[in-house]
XYZ file of C-alpha atoms in Angstrom:
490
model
C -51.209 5.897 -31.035
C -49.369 4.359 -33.949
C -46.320 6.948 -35.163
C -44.305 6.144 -38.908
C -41.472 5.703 -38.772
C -39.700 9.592 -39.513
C -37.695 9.362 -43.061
C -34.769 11.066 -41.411
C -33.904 13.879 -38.643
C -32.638 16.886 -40.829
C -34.244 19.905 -39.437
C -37.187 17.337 -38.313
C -38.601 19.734 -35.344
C -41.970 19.606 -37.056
C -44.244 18.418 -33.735
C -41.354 18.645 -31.207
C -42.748 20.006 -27.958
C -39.413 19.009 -25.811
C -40.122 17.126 -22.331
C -42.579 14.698 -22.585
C -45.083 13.845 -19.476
C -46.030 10.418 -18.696
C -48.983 10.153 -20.596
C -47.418 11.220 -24.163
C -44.688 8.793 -22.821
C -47.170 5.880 -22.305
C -48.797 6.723 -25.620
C -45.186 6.907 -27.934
C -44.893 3.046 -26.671
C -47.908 2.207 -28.695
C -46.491 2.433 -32.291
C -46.719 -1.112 -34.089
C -43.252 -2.323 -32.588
C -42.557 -5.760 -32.792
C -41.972 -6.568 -28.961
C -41.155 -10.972 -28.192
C -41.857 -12.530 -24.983
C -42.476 -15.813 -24.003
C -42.926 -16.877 -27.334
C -45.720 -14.190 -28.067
C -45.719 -10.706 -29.432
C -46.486 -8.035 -26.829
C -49.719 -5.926 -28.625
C -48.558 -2.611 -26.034
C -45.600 -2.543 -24.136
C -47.142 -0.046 -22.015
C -50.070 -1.941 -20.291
C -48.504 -5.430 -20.354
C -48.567 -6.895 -17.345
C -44.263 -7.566 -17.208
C -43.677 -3.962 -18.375
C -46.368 -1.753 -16.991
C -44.456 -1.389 -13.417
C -41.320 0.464 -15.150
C -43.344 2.383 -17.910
C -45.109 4.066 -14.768
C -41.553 4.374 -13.051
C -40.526 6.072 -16.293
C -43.804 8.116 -16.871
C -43.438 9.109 -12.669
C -40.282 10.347 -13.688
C -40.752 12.159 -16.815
C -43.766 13.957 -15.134
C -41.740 14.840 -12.386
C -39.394 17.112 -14.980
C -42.563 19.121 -15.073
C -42.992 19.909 -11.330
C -42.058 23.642 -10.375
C -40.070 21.838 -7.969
C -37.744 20.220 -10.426
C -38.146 21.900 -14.085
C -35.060 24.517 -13.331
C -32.833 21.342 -12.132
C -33.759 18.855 -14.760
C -34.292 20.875 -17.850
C -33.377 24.100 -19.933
C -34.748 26.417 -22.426
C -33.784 25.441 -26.416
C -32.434 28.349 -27.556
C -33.445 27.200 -31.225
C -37.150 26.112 -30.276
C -38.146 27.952 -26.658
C -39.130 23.977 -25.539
C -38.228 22.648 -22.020
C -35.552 19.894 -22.842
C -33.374 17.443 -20.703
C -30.766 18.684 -18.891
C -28.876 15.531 -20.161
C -28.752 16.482 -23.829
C -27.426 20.386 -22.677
C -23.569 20.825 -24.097
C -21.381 22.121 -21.705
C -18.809 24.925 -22.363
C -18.659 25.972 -18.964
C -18.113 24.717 -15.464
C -21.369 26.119 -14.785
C -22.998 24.465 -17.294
C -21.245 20.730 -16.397
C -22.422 21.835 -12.863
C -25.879 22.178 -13.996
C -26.004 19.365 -16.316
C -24.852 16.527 -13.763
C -26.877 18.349 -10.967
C -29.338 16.872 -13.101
C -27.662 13.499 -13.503
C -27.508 13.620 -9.499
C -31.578 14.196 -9.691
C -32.565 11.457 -11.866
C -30.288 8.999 -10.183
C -31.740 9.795 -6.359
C -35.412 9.539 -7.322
C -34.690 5.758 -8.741
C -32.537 5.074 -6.430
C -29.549 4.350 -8.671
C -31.425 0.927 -10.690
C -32.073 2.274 -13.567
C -28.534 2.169 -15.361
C -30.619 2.864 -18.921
C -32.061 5.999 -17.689
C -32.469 8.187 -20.458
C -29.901 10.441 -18.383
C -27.470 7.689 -19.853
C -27.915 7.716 -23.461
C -28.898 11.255 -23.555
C -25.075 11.913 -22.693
C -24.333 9.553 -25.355
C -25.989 11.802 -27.953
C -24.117 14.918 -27.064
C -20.900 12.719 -27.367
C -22.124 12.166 -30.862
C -22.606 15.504 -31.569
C -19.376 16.554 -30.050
C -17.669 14.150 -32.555
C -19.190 15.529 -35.296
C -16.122 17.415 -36.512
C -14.628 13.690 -36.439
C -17.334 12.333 -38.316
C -17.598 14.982 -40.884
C -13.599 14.190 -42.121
C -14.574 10.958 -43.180
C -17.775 12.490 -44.750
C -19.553 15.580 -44.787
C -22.802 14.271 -44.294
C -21.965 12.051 -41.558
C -21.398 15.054 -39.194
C -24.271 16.780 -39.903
C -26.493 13.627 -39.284
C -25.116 13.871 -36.044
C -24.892 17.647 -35.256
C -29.099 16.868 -36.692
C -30.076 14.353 -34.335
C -28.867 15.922 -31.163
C -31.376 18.348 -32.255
C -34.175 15.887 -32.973
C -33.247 13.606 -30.143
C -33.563 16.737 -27.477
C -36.249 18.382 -28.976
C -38.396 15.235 -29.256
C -37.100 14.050 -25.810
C -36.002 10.274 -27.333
C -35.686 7.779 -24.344
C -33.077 5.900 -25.982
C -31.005 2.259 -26.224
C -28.057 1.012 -27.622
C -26.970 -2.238 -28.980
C -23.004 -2.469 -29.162
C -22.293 -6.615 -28.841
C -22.212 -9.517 -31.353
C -24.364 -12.794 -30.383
C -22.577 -15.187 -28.710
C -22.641 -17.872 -31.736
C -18.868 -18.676 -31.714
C -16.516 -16.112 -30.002
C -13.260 -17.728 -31.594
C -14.566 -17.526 -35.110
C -13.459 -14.698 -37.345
C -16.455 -12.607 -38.014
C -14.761 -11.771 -41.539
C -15.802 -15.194 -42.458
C -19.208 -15.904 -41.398
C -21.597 -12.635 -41.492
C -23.922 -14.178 -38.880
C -21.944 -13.284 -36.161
C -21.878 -9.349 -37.153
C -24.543 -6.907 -38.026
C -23.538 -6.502 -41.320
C -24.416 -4.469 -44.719
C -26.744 -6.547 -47.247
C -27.072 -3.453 -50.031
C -26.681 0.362 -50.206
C -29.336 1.858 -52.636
C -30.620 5.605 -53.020
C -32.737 5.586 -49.957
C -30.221 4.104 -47.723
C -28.472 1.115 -46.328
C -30.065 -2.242 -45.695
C -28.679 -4.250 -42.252
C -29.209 -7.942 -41.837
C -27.927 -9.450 -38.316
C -28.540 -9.171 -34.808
C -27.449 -6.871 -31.683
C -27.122 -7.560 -28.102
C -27.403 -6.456 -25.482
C -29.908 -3.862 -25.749
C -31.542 -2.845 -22.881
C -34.106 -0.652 -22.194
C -35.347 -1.679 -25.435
C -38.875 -2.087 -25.421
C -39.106 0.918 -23.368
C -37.170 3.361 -25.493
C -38.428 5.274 -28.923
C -35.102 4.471 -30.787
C -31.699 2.435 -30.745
C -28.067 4.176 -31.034
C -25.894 1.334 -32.811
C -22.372 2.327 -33.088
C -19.205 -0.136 -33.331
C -18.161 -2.453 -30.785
C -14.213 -2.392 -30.368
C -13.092 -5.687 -30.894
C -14.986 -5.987 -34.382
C -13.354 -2.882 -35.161
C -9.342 -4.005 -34.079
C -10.240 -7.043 -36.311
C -9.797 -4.828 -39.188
C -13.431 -5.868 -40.237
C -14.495 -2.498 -41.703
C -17.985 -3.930 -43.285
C -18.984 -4.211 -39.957
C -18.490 -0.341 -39.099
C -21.606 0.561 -38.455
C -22.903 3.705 -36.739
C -26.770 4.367 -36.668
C -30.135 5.601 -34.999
C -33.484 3.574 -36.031
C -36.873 3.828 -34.063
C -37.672 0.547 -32.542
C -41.060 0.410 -34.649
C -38.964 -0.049 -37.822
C -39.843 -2.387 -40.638
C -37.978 -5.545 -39.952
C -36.760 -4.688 -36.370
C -37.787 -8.005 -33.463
C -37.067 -7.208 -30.046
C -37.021 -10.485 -28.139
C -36.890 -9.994 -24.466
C -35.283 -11.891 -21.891
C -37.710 -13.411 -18.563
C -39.106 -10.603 -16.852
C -38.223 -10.091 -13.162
C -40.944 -7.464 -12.714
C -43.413 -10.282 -11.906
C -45.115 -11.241 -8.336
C -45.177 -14.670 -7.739
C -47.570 -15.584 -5.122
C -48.284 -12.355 -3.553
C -44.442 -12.581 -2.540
C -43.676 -8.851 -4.063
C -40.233 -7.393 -5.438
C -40.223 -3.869 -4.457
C -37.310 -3.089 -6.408
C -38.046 -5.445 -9.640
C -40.924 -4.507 -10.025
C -40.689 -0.840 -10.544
C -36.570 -1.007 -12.484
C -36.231 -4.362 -14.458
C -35.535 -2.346 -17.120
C -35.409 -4.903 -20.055
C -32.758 -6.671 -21.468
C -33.354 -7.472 -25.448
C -31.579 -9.039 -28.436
C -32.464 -7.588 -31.846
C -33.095 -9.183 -34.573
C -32.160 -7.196 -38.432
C -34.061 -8.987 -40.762
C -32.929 -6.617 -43.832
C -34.470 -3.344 -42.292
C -33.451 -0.029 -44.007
C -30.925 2.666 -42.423
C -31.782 6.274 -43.896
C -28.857 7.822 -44.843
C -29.348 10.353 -43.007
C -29.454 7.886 -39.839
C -25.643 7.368 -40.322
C -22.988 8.364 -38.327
C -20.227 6.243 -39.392
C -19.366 3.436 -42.344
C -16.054 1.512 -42.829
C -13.422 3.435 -40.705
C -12.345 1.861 -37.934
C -9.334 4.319 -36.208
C -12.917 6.936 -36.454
C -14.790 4.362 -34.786
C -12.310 3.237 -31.925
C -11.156 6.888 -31.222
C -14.786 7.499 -30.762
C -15.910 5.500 -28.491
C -14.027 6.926 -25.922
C -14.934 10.502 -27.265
C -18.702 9.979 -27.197
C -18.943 8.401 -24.278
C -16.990 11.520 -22.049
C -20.368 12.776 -20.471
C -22.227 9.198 -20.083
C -19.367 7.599 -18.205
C -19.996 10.392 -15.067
C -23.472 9.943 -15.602
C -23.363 5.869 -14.992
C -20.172 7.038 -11.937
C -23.228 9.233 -10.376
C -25.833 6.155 -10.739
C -23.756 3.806 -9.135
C -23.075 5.837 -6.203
C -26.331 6.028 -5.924
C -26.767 2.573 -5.783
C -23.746 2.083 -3.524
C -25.854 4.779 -0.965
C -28.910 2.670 -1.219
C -26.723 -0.789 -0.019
C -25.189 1.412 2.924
C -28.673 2.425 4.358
C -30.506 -0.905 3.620
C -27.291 -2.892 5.505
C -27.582 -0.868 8.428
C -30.974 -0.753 8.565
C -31.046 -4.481 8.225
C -28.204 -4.827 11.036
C -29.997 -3.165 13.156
C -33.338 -4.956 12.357
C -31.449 -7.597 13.828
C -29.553 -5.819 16.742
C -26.454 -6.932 15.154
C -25.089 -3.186 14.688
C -23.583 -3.542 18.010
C -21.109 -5.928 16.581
C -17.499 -4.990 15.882
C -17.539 -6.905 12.997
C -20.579 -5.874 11.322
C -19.578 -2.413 12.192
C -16.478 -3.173 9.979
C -18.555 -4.228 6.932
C -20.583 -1.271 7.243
C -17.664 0.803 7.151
C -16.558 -0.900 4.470
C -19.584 -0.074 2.197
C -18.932 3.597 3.233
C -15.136 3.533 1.895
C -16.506 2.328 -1.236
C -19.331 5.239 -1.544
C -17.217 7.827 -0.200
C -13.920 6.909 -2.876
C -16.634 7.032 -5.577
C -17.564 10.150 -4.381
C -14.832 12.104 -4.612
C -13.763 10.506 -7.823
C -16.887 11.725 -9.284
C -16.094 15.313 -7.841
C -12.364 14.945 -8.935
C -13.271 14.114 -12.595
C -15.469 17.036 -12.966
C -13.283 19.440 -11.367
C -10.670 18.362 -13.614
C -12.719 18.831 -16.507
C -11.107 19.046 -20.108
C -11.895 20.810 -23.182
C -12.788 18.618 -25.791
C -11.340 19.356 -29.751
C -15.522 19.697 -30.250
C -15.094 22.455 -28.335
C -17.624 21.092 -25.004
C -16.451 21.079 -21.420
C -16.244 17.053 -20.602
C -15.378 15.298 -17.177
C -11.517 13.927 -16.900
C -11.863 10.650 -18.471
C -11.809 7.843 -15.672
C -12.472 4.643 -17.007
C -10.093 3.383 -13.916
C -12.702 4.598 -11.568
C -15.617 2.589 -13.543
C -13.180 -0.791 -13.388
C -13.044 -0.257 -9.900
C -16.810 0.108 -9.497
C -17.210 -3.265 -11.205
C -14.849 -4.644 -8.963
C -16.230 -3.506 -5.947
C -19.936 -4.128 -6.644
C -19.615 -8.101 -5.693
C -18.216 -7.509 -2.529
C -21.187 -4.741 -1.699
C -23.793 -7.842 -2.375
C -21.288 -9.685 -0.648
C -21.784 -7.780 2.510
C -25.443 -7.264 2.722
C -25.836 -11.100 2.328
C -23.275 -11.803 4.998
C -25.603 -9.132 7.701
C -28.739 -10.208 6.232
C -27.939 -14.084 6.615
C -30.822 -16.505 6.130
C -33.325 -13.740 7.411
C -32.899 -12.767 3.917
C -33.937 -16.067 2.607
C -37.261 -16.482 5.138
C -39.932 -13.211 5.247
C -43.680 -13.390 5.489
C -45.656 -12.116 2.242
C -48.124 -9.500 2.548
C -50.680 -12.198 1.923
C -48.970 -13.823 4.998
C -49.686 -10.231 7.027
C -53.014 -11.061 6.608
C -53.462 -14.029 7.048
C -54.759 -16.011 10.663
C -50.588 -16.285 10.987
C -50.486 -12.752 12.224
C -50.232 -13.554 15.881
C -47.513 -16.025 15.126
C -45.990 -13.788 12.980
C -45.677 -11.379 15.554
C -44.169 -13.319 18.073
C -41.685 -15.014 16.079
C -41.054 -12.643 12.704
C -40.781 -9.210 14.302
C -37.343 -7.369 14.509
C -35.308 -4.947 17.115
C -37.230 -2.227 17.430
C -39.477 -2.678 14.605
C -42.535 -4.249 13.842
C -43.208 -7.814 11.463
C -44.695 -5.440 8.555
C -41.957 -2.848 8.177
C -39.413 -5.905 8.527
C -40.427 -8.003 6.017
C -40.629 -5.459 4.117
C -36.717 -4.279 4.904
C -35.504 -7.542 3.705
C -37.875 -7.891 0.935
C -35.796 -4.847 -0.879
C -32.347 -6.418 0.507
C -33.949 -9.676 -1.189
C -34.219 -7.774 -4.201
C -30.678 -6.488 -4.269
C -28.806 -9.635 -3.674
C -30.678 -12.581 -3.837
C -33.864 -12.207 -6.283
C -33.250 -12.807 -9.933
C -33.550 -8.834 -10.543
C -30.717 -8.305 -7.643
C -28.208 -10.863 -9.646
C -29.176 -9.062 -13.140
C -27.966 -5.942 -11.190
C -24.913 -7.686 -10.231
C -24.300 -8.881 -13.714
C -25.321 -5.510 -15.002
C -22.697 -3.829 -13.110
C -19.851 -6.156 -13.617
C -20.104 -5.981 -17.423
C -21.707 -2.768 -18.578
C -18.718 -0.350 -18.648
C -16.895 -3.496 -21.055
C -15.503 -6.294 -20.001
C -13.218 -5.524 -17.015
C -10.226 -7.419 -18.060
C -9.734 -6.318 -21.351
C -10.266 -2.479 -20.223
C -7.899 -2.650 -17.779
C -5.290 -3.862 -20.613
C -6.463 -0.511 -22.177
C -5.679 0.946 -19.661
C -2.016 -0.702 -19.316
C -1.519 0.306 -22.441
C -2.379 4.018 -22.576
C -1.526 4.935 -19.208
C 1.234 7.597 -19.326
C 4.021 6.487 -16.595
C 7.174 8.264 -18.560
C 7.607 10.755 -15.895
C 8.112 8.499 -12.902
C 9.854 6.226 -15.613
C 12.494 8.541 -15.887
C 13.248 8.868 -12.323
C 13.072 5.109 -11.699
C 16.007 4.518 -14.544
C 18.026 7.634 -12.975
C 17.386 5.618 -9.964
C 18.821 1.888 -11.142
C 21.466 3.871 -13.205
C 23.874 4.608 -10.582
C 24.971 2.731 -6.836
């Protein structure tokens, strides 16, 4: 199925039928995009052999929305259209309604197991934050607000599975992007129909996998005073001039040797490549204003930030049961110092825990008027912190056993008896062990487990310079005050 390209979102609800299944899914993949691998061009994303293992994850998952089981949890009733739409694009005014809508969140992070940080759960939540900033958007000009306020609607309705591209490539990080336009997505000519954008974006992932990209500002572009590169947008990944060059793939079996985990959640990482492709203008959010575009990114970002909190807890679950179950494979759970490590890894889940409870239950009205979680951009530098020493830990139980398992080809094989004797575990069987450390494999060793790792370090921002942020708008005049009343007398 080959879609055009929509001329803009305005009211666009002609053909929206709100939650997709997998098939429609699988088919909206097929729509002339120009996909880069290996030096080729990928003819469909959806049955290539490096993709096809998460565009089934996905389509499992967006069929699953349609299951009596889960429709009440994971979706809700448009009040404008009567469709079933995401939970993740709802808009909160109550504590009920946050309830409901990171219920949801909770949902789609337990069934994949907390590796898909690009769920569309993610950027879903990043699209109501747009619409809540409307108001925002609208001062600088009118028609900037109601893009957005129009493609929440078109977004939810058509049930987008989305990206976004927020860096610069890494050309020359000490040059001044004022001065040399290649190192900024930049604009080439404004004309009736729109804006043209030459450039590139990184770090897009998801992106062959999603129907659109959300570009909006990254920060330090914007404190550079650079306003030419302001730059908020939506564009569907099949437009005119769009390349989408993906990195390797870690989805791949080599050698029957399989990666449980890779293979079903490598999730894509792309650069993308603006060769003077056309932005509708009613595609944009934001041009040349860049106190609108720094305040915002906090502001749209209030309901994704608890969303990626909820995914890495689930992820921090996942290392806690495969650790002890590996420990035990083993018999080292006996251990008073493997007992100490797995505590550790529970200290970590259960402090992200009841963050993630603490920041909803101090939830704060926004001046769009939604109910958003208690910003906590502390707790996400802390979960970037910790996720090193998590790895750290499973390697340390899992030792070289993590390096050494039989393949499944190996199960088979006239090596079984040997296998048997010499591969087997504590209490379980060669099969069912190999397979244990396989996935532990995947999480800290295989090329997918250190994209995770590099993944979670960097994906909230660069640690270091958000703390700083953080430094600097932290509110300490209250205890301030008492520590100079303090020092001010003997």
């Amino acid at each position: 199925m080959t879609t055009s390209v929509p001329a803009g979102t305005s009211g666009a609800l002609t053909g929206a039928t709100g939650i997709l299944t997998g098939d429609q899914y699988r088919a909206s993949l097929d729509d002339g995009r120009e996909v880069w691998l290996s030096g080729k061009r990928v003819d469909n994303v959806a049955t290539h052999p490096a993709f096809s293992g998460v565009v089934d994850e996905f389509a499992r998952l967006l069929d699953l929305r349609h299951d009596p089981e889960h429709v009440e949890l994971s979706t809700f009733v448009s009040p404008e259209t009567g469709n079933r739409v995401s939970q993740a694009y709802s808009m909160p005014t109550t504590p009920e309604e946050l309830r409901a809508k990171f219920a949801a969140s909770e949902w789609w992070m337990r069934e994949s197991l907390g590796q898909l940080g690009r769920s569309p759960d993610f950027m879903s939540n990043v699209v109501v934050g747009l619409r809540d900033y409307a108001p925002e958007l609208a001062a600088v000009r009118e028609e900037f607000g109601k893009n957005a306020v129009a493609y929440h609607r078109y977004a939810s309705e058509h049930d987008l599975v989305l990206t976004h591209a927020l860096g610069d490539p890494q050309i020359d990080r000490s040059a001044d992007p004022r001065k040399d336009d290649t190192l900024s997505l930049h604009i080439v000519e404004e004309n009736a129909d729109g804006v043209v954008v030459r450039g590139a974006k990184q770090l897009a992932t998801l992106a062959p996998f999603s129907h659109e990209v959300l570009v909006y500002l990254n920060g330090v572009t914007a404190a550079r005073g650079a306003e030419k590169f302001v730059l908020w947008f939506a564009l569907p990944m099949n437009a005119p001039g769009l390349r989408i060059l993906c990195r390797e793939p870690y989805s791949l079996d080599a050698e029957g040797h399989t990666h449980p985990l890779g293979r079903r959640f490598d999730e894509q990482d792309a650069m993308l490549f603006f060769d003077d492709v056309l932005i509708p203008w009613d595609r944009l959010f934001l041009l040349g204003d860049s106190m609108t575009a720094i305040k915002g990114l906090v502001r749209i970002n209030a309901w994704s930030l608890q969303s990626t909190h909820i995914r890495f807890l689930q992820r921090l679950r996942v290392f806690v049961s495969v650790a002890k179950m590996v420990a035990h494979s083993i018999g080292v759970d006996t251990f008073r110092g493997i007992q100490e490590q797995l505590g550790e890894l529970i200290s970590y889940a259960e402090t992200l825990e009841l963050g993630i409870i603490g920041a909803e239950a101090a939830a704060e009205r926004t001046p769009g008027g939604l109910l958003a979680p208690r910003v906590s951009y502390g707790l996400g530098f802390w979960s970037a912190g910790v996720s090193a020493r998590v790895a750290e830990i499973l390697r340390q139980i899992g030792s070289s056993g993590l390096i050494m398992q039989p393949s499944e080809a190996d199960l088979t094989s006239e090596l079984r008896p040997t296998l048997e004797t010499y591969m087997r575990g504590h209490d379980i069987g060669v099969d069912e062990k190999s397979r244990l450390f396989r996935i532990a494999w995947d999480l800290v060793g295989s090329g997918f487990g250190s994209r995770q790792e590099l993944y979670e370090y960097l994906h909230r921002g660069e640690p270091g310079a958000g703390r700083t942020r953080l430094w600097r708008s932290y509110d300490s005049s209250a205890v301030d005050a008492q520590i100079r009343d303090l020092i001010s007398r003997p």
